Amino acid sequence: MQRRDFFKKAITVAGSAAIGSTTLEAKEAAETVHPVDNQKVSEIAFPQKRPLITYSDRPPLLETPREVFTTALTPNDLFFVRWHLPIIPTYINLRKFSVTVEGAVKNEIKISLHTLKTEFKAVEVTAVLQCGGNNRTAFKPTTSGIQWGVGAMGCARWKGVRLKDVLQKAGLEEGASWVGFNGEEKAVYNETADFIREVKIDEIHDDIILAYEMNGEALPYLNGYPLRLIIPGVYSDSWIKMLSHITVTKERQKLHFMDHAYRIPDNACECETPDNLAAETKPIEKMNVNSLIGYPQSGIKIKQSAELIVRGIAFDGGHGIKTVQISTDNGATWNDATLDDGSQGPYAYRAFSYTLKPQSSGTLNILCKASNKKGEIQPFAKDIKWNHGGYKYNGIDEVTVEVVS
Ligand SMILES: Nc1nc2c(c(=O)[nH]1)N[C@H]1C(S)=C(S)[C@@H](COP(=O)(O)O)O[C@H]1N2
Ligand SMILES: [Mo]
């Protein structure tokens, strides 16, 4: 891609993301970005990150390259990044930083990071953080939003305190039903909605935590330092980063990012067509079953005489992975891959491997398909149902390599 072109694209995406996902801007982004030539690792690294696939630098939109997905944990410095608003504080004073719990609570409280770490029980959970728009480029026709490839996801071990314990400290008022979460970043224009997401109080469980550590280190700045919400099993749009305000309400608030974004058709197939959009929508919420081949990557050459170890990861919304299967005959027959021991728990990636010996030289397609303990199976890419936001893509993954004798 020409340098000039690249900047033009970067600016268009940045502009649209900065202003928020009004239909017009989102549409503009979809029309201007060409997914294929965007799938390149940048030469520039952001703080605490190695170079990543870069869609915008303001706000930062960084994708993890496919080859990283061969292990159950994703390194912090390769973990993808997504922000909606561009003015992200570059300095957090930990002496002053606190998370405020306000609204329909008995006592409004401000809790410092130090208090969270010393006066609340520390808990840990390993969980996949996946954007609802991960692999959006696979939808045909193109849908609006960031044109992510396969790497708008990652899996980390999160450490922090239970949301439940923090809410209990403030004490809920009678009738309290929703909790809203807001981070420290700001929009360019006052008119732009804050990125606030809400969770239903009766859906809060012990694994929903306010995390201050990721894979044994303080959260990286771009992944929400110093504190973020972790909701295992659901898409990451509500995993608010740089969390500073928790607002309890009795009624649902009217919020742009709850009412207009991150919603899918509220019908049995969760699908629609561009000419006939669904009248009713619902939040995307629980993740469906999914898997990805991290190695080999499409385009590489494999020696026919050598064994090839296919590696990748599989996950779902917490029911647990049952099988990962590999096909080398375009889905006619399937063989079980070997899964890791699953000791990271039901919300984590399961790393898999499968050893194959190419039968002949020429083009070889390798497909991988996961199923979960609830009986859900990934569909073939051609059977994926379309939705206008390009959410929840989970088509069977495929890479194509060249076998040489
Ligand atoms: N404060 C804040 N938190 C946020 C967002 C945001 O824009 N601001 N985006 C959400 C979305 S849509 C995603 S996909 C994840 C991305 O998390 P990551 O940047 O750590 O990968 O953060 C979520 N939390
Ligand atoms: Mo997202």
Coordinates of C-alpha atoms and ligand atoms in Angstrom, one line a residue:
M1 CA 0.0 0.0 0.0
Q2 CA 1.3 3.5 -0.8
R3 CA 2.2 5.6 2.3
R4 CA -0.2 8.3 1.3
D5 CA -3.1 5.8 1.0
F6 CA -2.2 4.3 4.4
F7 CA -2.5 7.7 6.1
K8 CA -5.7 8.5 4.3
K9 CA -7.2 5.3 5.6
A10 CA -5.9 5.6 9.1
I11 CA -7.4 9.1 9.3
T12 CA -10.7 8.0 8.0
V13 CA -11.0 5.2 10.5
A14 CA -9.7 7.4 13.3
G15 CA -12.2 10.1 12.5
S16 CA -15.1 7.8 12.5
A17 CA -14.2 6.0 15.6
A18 CA -13.5 9.3 17.4
I19 CA -16.9 10.7 16.7
G20 CA -18.7 7.6 17.8
S21 CA -20.6 5.0 15.8
T22 CA -23.3 7.2 14.3
T23 CA -24.6 5.4 11.2
L24 CA -23.0 7.9 8.8
E25 CA -19.5 7.6 10.2
A26 CA -19.6 3.9 10.6
K27 CA -20.8 3.6 7.0
E28 CA -18.0 5.8 5.8
A29 CA -15.5 3.6 7.6
A30 CA -16.9 0.5 6.0
E31 CA -16.7 2.0 2.6
T32 CA -13.2 3.4 2.9
V33 CA -11.3 0.6 4.6
H34 CA -10.1 -2.3 2.5
P35 CA -9.7 -5.3 4.8
V36 CA -7.1 -7.2 2.9
D37 CA -4.4 -4.6 2.6
N38 CA -4.9 -3.6 6.2
Q39 CA -3.8 -6.9 7.6
K40 CA -0.2 -5.9 8.0
V41 CA 1.9 -5.5 11.1
S42 CA 2.8 -1.9 11.6
E43 CA 6.5 -0.9 11.9
I44 CA 5.6 1.3 14.9
A45 CA 5.0 0.0 18.4
F46 CA 2.7 1.6 21.0
P47 CA 3.9 1.9 24.6
Q48 CA 4.2 -1.6 26.2
K49 CA 3.3 -3.3 22.9
R50 CA 5.2 -4.9 20.2
P51 CA 4.3 -3.9 16.6
L52 CA 0.7 -4.9 15.9
I53 CA -1.8 -4.7 13.0
T54 CA -2.8 -1.0 13.2
Y55 CA -6.2 0.3 12.1
S56 CA -5.9 3.7 13.8
D57 CA -3.6 5.4 16.1
R58 CA -6.1 7.8 17.6
P59 CA -7.8 6.1 19.3
P60 CA -5.5 3.1 19.1
L61 CA -7.0 0.1 17.3
L62 CA -4.5 -2.6 17.3
E63 CA -4.9 -6.3 16.2
T64 CA -2.9 -9.3 17.3
P65 CA -1.4 -11.3 14.4
R66 CA -2.7 -14.8 13.8
E67 CA 0.6 -16.6 14.7
V68 CA 0.2 -15.5 18.3
F69 CA -2.7 -17.9 18.8
T70 CA -0.9 -21.1 19.5
T71 CA -0.9 -20.9 23.3
A72 CA -3.6 -20.6 25.9
L73 CA -2.4 -17.2 27.2
T74 CA -1.8 -14.2 25.0
P75 CA 1.2 -12.1 26.0
N76 CA 0.3 -8.6 27.2
D77 CA 2.6 -6.9 24.7
L78 CA 0.8 -8.7 21.8
F79 CA -2.7 -8.3 23.2
F80 CA -5.1 -6.4 20.9
V81 CA -6.4 -2.9 21.7
R82 CA -9.7 -1.2 21.1
W83 CA -10.9 2.2 22.3
H84 CA -13.9 4.2 21.1
L85 CA -12.9 7.7 22.2
P86 CA -9.5 9.3 21.4
I87 CA -8.6 11.3 24.5
I88 CA -7.2 8.7 26.8
P89 CA -5.3 10.0 29.9
T90 CA -1.6 9.4 29.4
Y91 CA -0.9 9.8 33.1
I92 CA -2.7 8.2 36.0
N93 CA -1.8 9.4 39.5
L94 CA -2.3 6.4 41.7
R95 CA -2.5 8.6 44.8
K96 CA -5.5 10.3 43.4
F97 CA -7.0 7.5 41.3
S98 CA -10.2 6.0 42.7
V99 CA -13.2 4.2 41.5
T100 CA -16.5 5.9 42.6
V101 CA -19.6 3.8 43.4
E102 CA -22.6 6.1 43.2
G103 CA -26.3 6.2 42.4
A104 CA -28.8 3.9 44.1
V105 CA -26.5 2.9 46.9
K106 CA -26.7 3.4 50.6
N107 CA -23.2 5.0 50.8
E108 CA -21.5 6.6 47.8
I109 CA -17.9 5.6 48.1
K110 CA -14.5 6.2 46.4
I111 CA -12.1 3.3 46.6
S112 CA -8.4 3.7 45.8
L113 CA -6.4 1.1 44.0
H114 CA -4.5 0.6 47.2
T115 CA -7.7 -0.1 49.2
L116 CA -8.9 -2.5 46.5
K117 CA -5.6 -4.4 46.7
T118 CA -5.4 -4.5 50.5
E119 CA -9.0 -4.6 51.9
F120 CA -10.8 -6.8 49.4
K121 CA -10.3 -10.5 48.8
A122 CA -8.1 -11.0 45.7
V123 CA -9.5 -13.5 43.1
E124 CA -8.2 -14.7 39.7
V125 CA -9.9 -15.9 36.6
T126 CA -8.4 -16.8 33.2
A127 CA -10.8 -15.6 30.5
V128 CA -11.0 -14.8 26.8
L129 CA -11.5 -11.2 25.9
Q130 CA -13.0 -11.1 22.4
C131 CA -14.5 -8.1 20.6
G132 CA -18.0 -8.8 19.2
G133 CA -16.7 -7.6 15.8
N134 CA -13.7 -10.0 15.8
N135 CA -13.2 -11.3 12.2
R136 CA -15.9 -8.9 10.9
T137 CA -14.1 -8.9 7.5
A138 CA -15.4 -12.4 6.9
F139 CA -19.0 -11.1 6.6
K140 CA -20.2 -10.6 3.0
P141 CA -21.4 -8.1 2.2
T142 CA -19.2 -5.9 4.2
T143 CA -20.6 -4.6 7.5
S144 CA -19.9 -1.3 9.2
G145 CA -17.3 -1.0 12.0
I146 CA -13.6 -1.6 12.4
Q147 CA -12.6 -4.1 9.7
W148 CA -11.0 -6.6 12.1
G149 CA -9.3 -9.7 10.9
V150 CA -9.0 -12.7 13.3
G151 CA -7.0 -11.1 16.1
A152 CA -9.4 -8.9 18.0
M153 CA -9.2 -11.3 20.8
G154 CA -6.8 -12.7 23.5
C155 CA -6.8 -14.7 26.6
A156 CA -5.3 -13.6 29.9
R157 CA -5.1 -14.5 33.6
W158 CA -6.9 -11.6 35.4
K159 CA -6.5 -10.8 39.0
G160 CA -8.6 -8.3 41.0
V161 CA -11.6 -8.1 43.3
R162 CA -15.2 -9.3 42.9
L163 CA -17.6 -6.7 41.6
K164 CA -20.1 -8.2 44.1
D165 CA -17.8 -7.3 47.0
V166 CA -17.4 -3.7 45.9
L167 CA -21.1 -3.2 45.4
Q168 CA -21.7 -4.8 48.8
K169 CA -19.4 -2.3 50.4
A170 CA -21.5 0.6 49.0
G171 CA -24.8 -1.2 49.9
L172 CA -27.5 -1.5 47.2
E173 CA -30.7 0.4 47.7
E174 CA -34.0 -1.4 47.4
G175 CA -34.9 -1.8 43.7
A176 CA -31.4 -1.3 42.4
S177 CA -31.3 -3.3 39.1
W178 CA -28.6 -2.0 36.8
V179 CA -24.9 -1.1 37.1
G180 CA -23.3 1.3 34.6
F181 CA -19.5 1.4 34.1
N182 CA -17.5 4.4 32.7
G183 CA -13.8 4.8 32.1
E184 CA -11.5 7.8 32.2
E185 CA -11.2 8.6 28.5
K186 CA -13.0 11.4 26.7
A187 CA -14.4 12.3 23.3
V188 CA -13.3 15.3 21.2
Y189 CA -16.7 16.8 21.2
N190 CA -19.0 17.2 24.3
E191 CA -21.9 16.0 22.3
T192 CA -20.4 12.6 21.8
A193 CA -21.7 10.0 24.2
D194 CA -19.4 8.6 26.8
F195 CA -18.6 4.9 26.4
I196 CA -20.8 3.6 29.2
R197 CA -22.0 0.0 29.4
E198 CA -24.5 -1.5 31.8
V199 CA -24.8 -4.9 33.5
K200 CA -28.0 -6.3 35.1
I201 CA -27.5 -6.7 38.9
D202 CA -29.2 -10.1 39.0
E203 CA -26.7 -11.4 36.4
I204 CA -23.6 -10.6 38.5
H205 CA -21.7 -13.7 39.6
D206 CA -18.5 -14.4 41.4
D207 CA -16.3 -14.5 38.3
I208 CA -17.1 -10.9 37.3
I209 CA -14.2 -8.9 38.7
L210 CA -12.5 -5.5 38.7
A211 CA -9.0 -6.5 37.5
Y212 CA -5.8 -4.7 38.3
E213 CA -3.5 -7.4 37.0
M214 CA -3.2 -9.2 33.6
N215 CA -0.9 -12.2 33.3
G216 CA 0.8 -11.4 36.6
E217 CA 1.6 -7.7 35.8
A218 CA -0.2 -4.4 36.2
L219 CA -2.6 -4.0 33.3
P220 CA -0.9 -2.4 30.3
Y221 CA -1.9 1.2 29.8
L222 CA -3.8 0.5 26.6
N223 CA -5.6 -2.5 28.1
G224 CA -7.1 -0.3 30.8
Y225 CA -4.5 0.6 33.4
P226 CA -5.1 0.7 36.4
L227 CA -8.4 -1.1 36.6
R228 CA -10.9 -2.8 34.3
L229 CA -14.1 -4.8 34.4
I230 CA -13.8 -8.5 33.4
I231 CA -17.0 -10.4 32.5
P232 CA -15.9 -13.9 31.6
G233 CA -17.9 -15.6 28.8
V234 CA -19.4 -12.5 27.2
Y235 CA -18.0 -10.3 24.4
S236 CA -15.7 -7.6 25.7
D237 CA -17.7 -4.5 24.8
S238 CA -18.7 -4.2 28.5
W239 CA -15.3 -4.9 29.9
I240 CA -14.7 -1.2 30.7
K241 CA -11.1 -0.1 30.9
M242 CA -9.5 2.6 33.0
L243 CA -12.7 2.2 35.1
S244 CA -13.4 5.2 37.3
H245 CA -17.2 5.3 37.7
I246 CA -19.7 2.6 38.7
T247 CA -23.3 4.0 38.8
V248 CA -26.1 1.9 40.2
T249 CA -29.6 2.7 38.9
K250 CA -33.1 1.3 39.4
E251 CA -34.1 1.8 35.8
R252 CA -32.1 1.1 32.7
Q253 CA -30.3 4.4 31.5
K254 CA -30.7 5.6 28.0
L255 CA -27.2 5.1 26.6
H256 CA -25.9 5.3 23.0
F257 CA -23.5 2.4 23.4
M258 CA -26.2 0.2 24.9
D259 CA -29.2 1.1 22.8
H260 CA -27.5 1.4 19.3
A261 CA -24.2 -0.4 19.3
Y262 CA -23.3 -4.1 20.0
R263 CA -26.8 -5.4 19.1
I264 CA -27.9 -8.3 16.9
P265 CA -31.2 -9.2 15.5
D266 CA -33.6 -10.6 18.1
N267 CA -34.8 -13.6 16.2
A268 CA -34.0 -17.3 16.2
C269 CA -31.1 -17.1 13.6
E270 CA -29.8 -13.8 14.9
C271 CA -29.7 -12.8 11.3
E272 CA -31.0 -10.3 8.8
T273 CA -30.3 -9.1 5.2
P274 CA -29.1 -5.6 4.1
D275 CA -32.5 -5.0 2.5
N276 CA -34.5 -6.4 5.4
L277 CA -33.0 -5.4 8.7
A278 CA -34.5 -7.0 11.8
A279 CA -37.0 -4.7 13.6
E280 CA -36.0 -5.9 17.1
T281 CA -32.5 -6.2 18.4
K282 CA -30.8 -7.6 21.5
P283 CA -27.3 -7.3 23.1
I284 CA -24.6 -9.7 21.7
E285 CA -23.6 -11.0 25.1
K286 CA -22.5 -14.6 25.4
M287 CA -19.7 -15.8 23.1
N288 CA -20.4 -18.6 20.7
V289 CA -18.0 -21.6 20.1
N290 CA -15.0 -20.6 18.0
S291 CA -11.4 -21.8 17.1
L292 CA -8.5 -20.6 15.1
I293 CA -5.4 -22.1 13.5
G294 CA -2.3 -20.1 14.7
Y295 CA 0.2 -22.3 12.8
P296 CA 0.7 -22.8 9.9
Q297 CA -0.3 -19.6 8.3
S298 CA -1.7 -19.3 4.7
G299 CA 0.9 -18.9 2.1
I300 CA 3.8 -20.8 3.7
K301 CA 5.6 -23.7 2.1
I302 CA 5.6 -27.1 3.8
K303 CA 8.0 -30.0 3.0
Q304 CA 6.1 -33.1 2.0
S305 CA 8.5 -35.4 3.8
A306 CA 8.1 -33.6 7.1
E307 CA 5.4 -33.9 9.8
L308 CA 3.4 -30.7 10.2
I309 CA 2.1 -29.8 13.6
V310 CA -1.0 -27.7 13.3
R311 CA -1.5 -25.5 16.4
G312 CA -4.3 -23.2 17.5
I313 CA -6.8 -22.3 20.2
A314 CA -10.5 -22.9 20.8
F315 CA -13.0 -21.4 23.3
D316 CA -16.7 -20.6 23.9
G317 CA -18.8 -18.6 26.4
G318 CA -18.0 -20.9 29.4
H319 CA -19.8 -24.2 28.7
G320 CA -16.4 -25.6 27.9
I321 CA -14.8 -27.0 24.7
K322 CA -15.6 -30.6 23.8
T323 CA -13.7 -31.2 20.6
V324 CA -11.5 -29.6 18.1
Q325 CA -11.3 -31.4 14.8
I326 CA -9.1 -30.9 11.7
S327 CA -9.9 -31.6 8.1
T328 CA -7.5 -31.8 5.2
D329 CA -10.2 -32.7 2.6
N330 CA -12.3 -29.5 2.8
G331 CA -14.6 -30.8 5.5
A332 CA -15.4 -34.3 4.1
T333 CA -13.7 -36.1 7.0
W334 CA -12.5 -34.8 10.4
N335 CA -10.0 -36.0 12.9
D336 CA -9.7 -35.0 16.6
A337 CA -6.9 -32.7 17.6
T338 CA -5.3 -33.0 21.0
L339 CA -6.5 -30.5 23.5
D340 CA -4.4 -29.1 26.5
D341 CA -5.6 -30.2 29.9
G342 CA -8.1 -27.4 30.4
S343 CA -6.7 -26.5 33.8
Q344 CA -7.2 -22.8 33.0
G345 CA -10.9 -23.2 33.5
P346 CA -14.0 -22.9 31.2
Y347 CA -13.5 -19.3 30.1
A348 CA -10.0 -19.8 28.8
Y349 CA -8.6 -20.8 25.5
R350 CA -7.9 -24.5 25.0
A351 CA -4.7 -24.8 23.0
F352 CA -4.8 -27.7 20.5
S353 CA -2.3 -29.5 18.3
Y354 CA -2.7 -32.0 15.5
T355 CA 0.2 -33.7 13.6
L356 CA -0.3 -34.4 10.0
K357 CA 1.8 -35.8 7.2
P358 CA 0.9 -34.3 3.8
Q359 CA -0.1 -37.0 1.3
S360 CA 0.9 -35.2 -1.9
S361 CA 2.5 -32.1 -3.1
G362 CA 0.4 -29.1 -4.1
T363 CA -2.1 -26.9 -2.3
L364 CA -3.3 -28.1 1.1
N365 CA -6.3 -26.6 2.9
I366 CA -6.4 -27.2 6.6
L367 CA -9.7 -26.6 8.4
C368 CA -10.4 -26.5 12.1
K369 CA -13.8 -26.9 13.8
A370 CA -14.6 -26.7 17.5
S371 CA -17.7 -28.0 19.4
N372 CA -18.6 -27.3 23.0
K373 CA -20.2 -29.3 25.8
K374 CA -23.6 -27.7 25.1
G375 CA -23.5 -29.3 21.7
E376 CA -22.8 -26.1 19.6
I377 CA -20.6 -26.6 16.6
Q378 CA -18.9 -24.0 14.4
P379 CA -20.7 -23.7 11.0
F380 CA -18.9 -23.6 7.7
A381 CA -18.0 -20.1 6.6
K382 CA -20.4 -20.3 3.7
D383 CA -23.3 -21.0 6.2
I384 CA -22.6 -18.0 8.4
K385 CA -25.7 -15.8 8.9
W386 CA -25.3 -12.1 8.3
N387 CA -26.0 -9.3 10.7
H388 CA -25.5 -5.6 10.0
G389 CA -23.0 -5.0 12.7
G390 CA -20.8 -7.9 11.7
Y391 CA -20.9 -9.5 15.1
K392 CA -20.3 -13.0 16.5
Y393 CA -18.5 -14.4 13.4
N394 CA -17.5 -18.0 14.2
G395 CA -17.2 -19.8 10.8
I396 CA -14.8 -22.8 10.5
D397 CA -11.3 -21.5 10.1
E398 CA -9.2 -22.4 7.1
V399 CA -5.6 -21.9 6.1
T400 CA -4.0 -22.8 2.8
V401 CA -0.4 -23.9 2.5
E402 CA 1.8 -25.1 -0.4
V403 CA 3.3 -28.7 0.0
V404 CA 6.5 -29.1 -1.9
S405 CA 8.3 -32.4 -2.4
Ligands
LIG1 N1 -13.0 2.6 28.8 C1 -13.3 1.8 27.7 N2 -13.4 0.5 27.9 C2 -13.6 -0.4 26.8 C3 -13.8 0.2 25.5 C4 -13.7 1.6 25.4 O1 -13.8 2.1 24.3 N3 -13.4 2.4 26.5 N4 -14.0 -0.7 24.5 C5 -14.6 -2.0 24.8 C6 -14.5 -2.9 23.6 S1 -15.7 -2.8 22.4 C7 -13.5 -3.9 23.6 S2 -13.4 -4.9 22.3 C8 -12.5 -4.1 24.6 C9 -11.1 -4.1 24.1 O2 -10.2 -4.4 25.2 P1 -8.6 -4.3 24.9 O3 -8.3 -3.0 24.4 O4 -8.0 -4.5 26.3 O5 -8.3 -5.4 24.0 O6 -12.6 -3.0 25.6 C10 -13.8 -2.6 26.0 N5 -13.7 -1.7 27.1
MO2 MO -15.3 -4.4 20.8

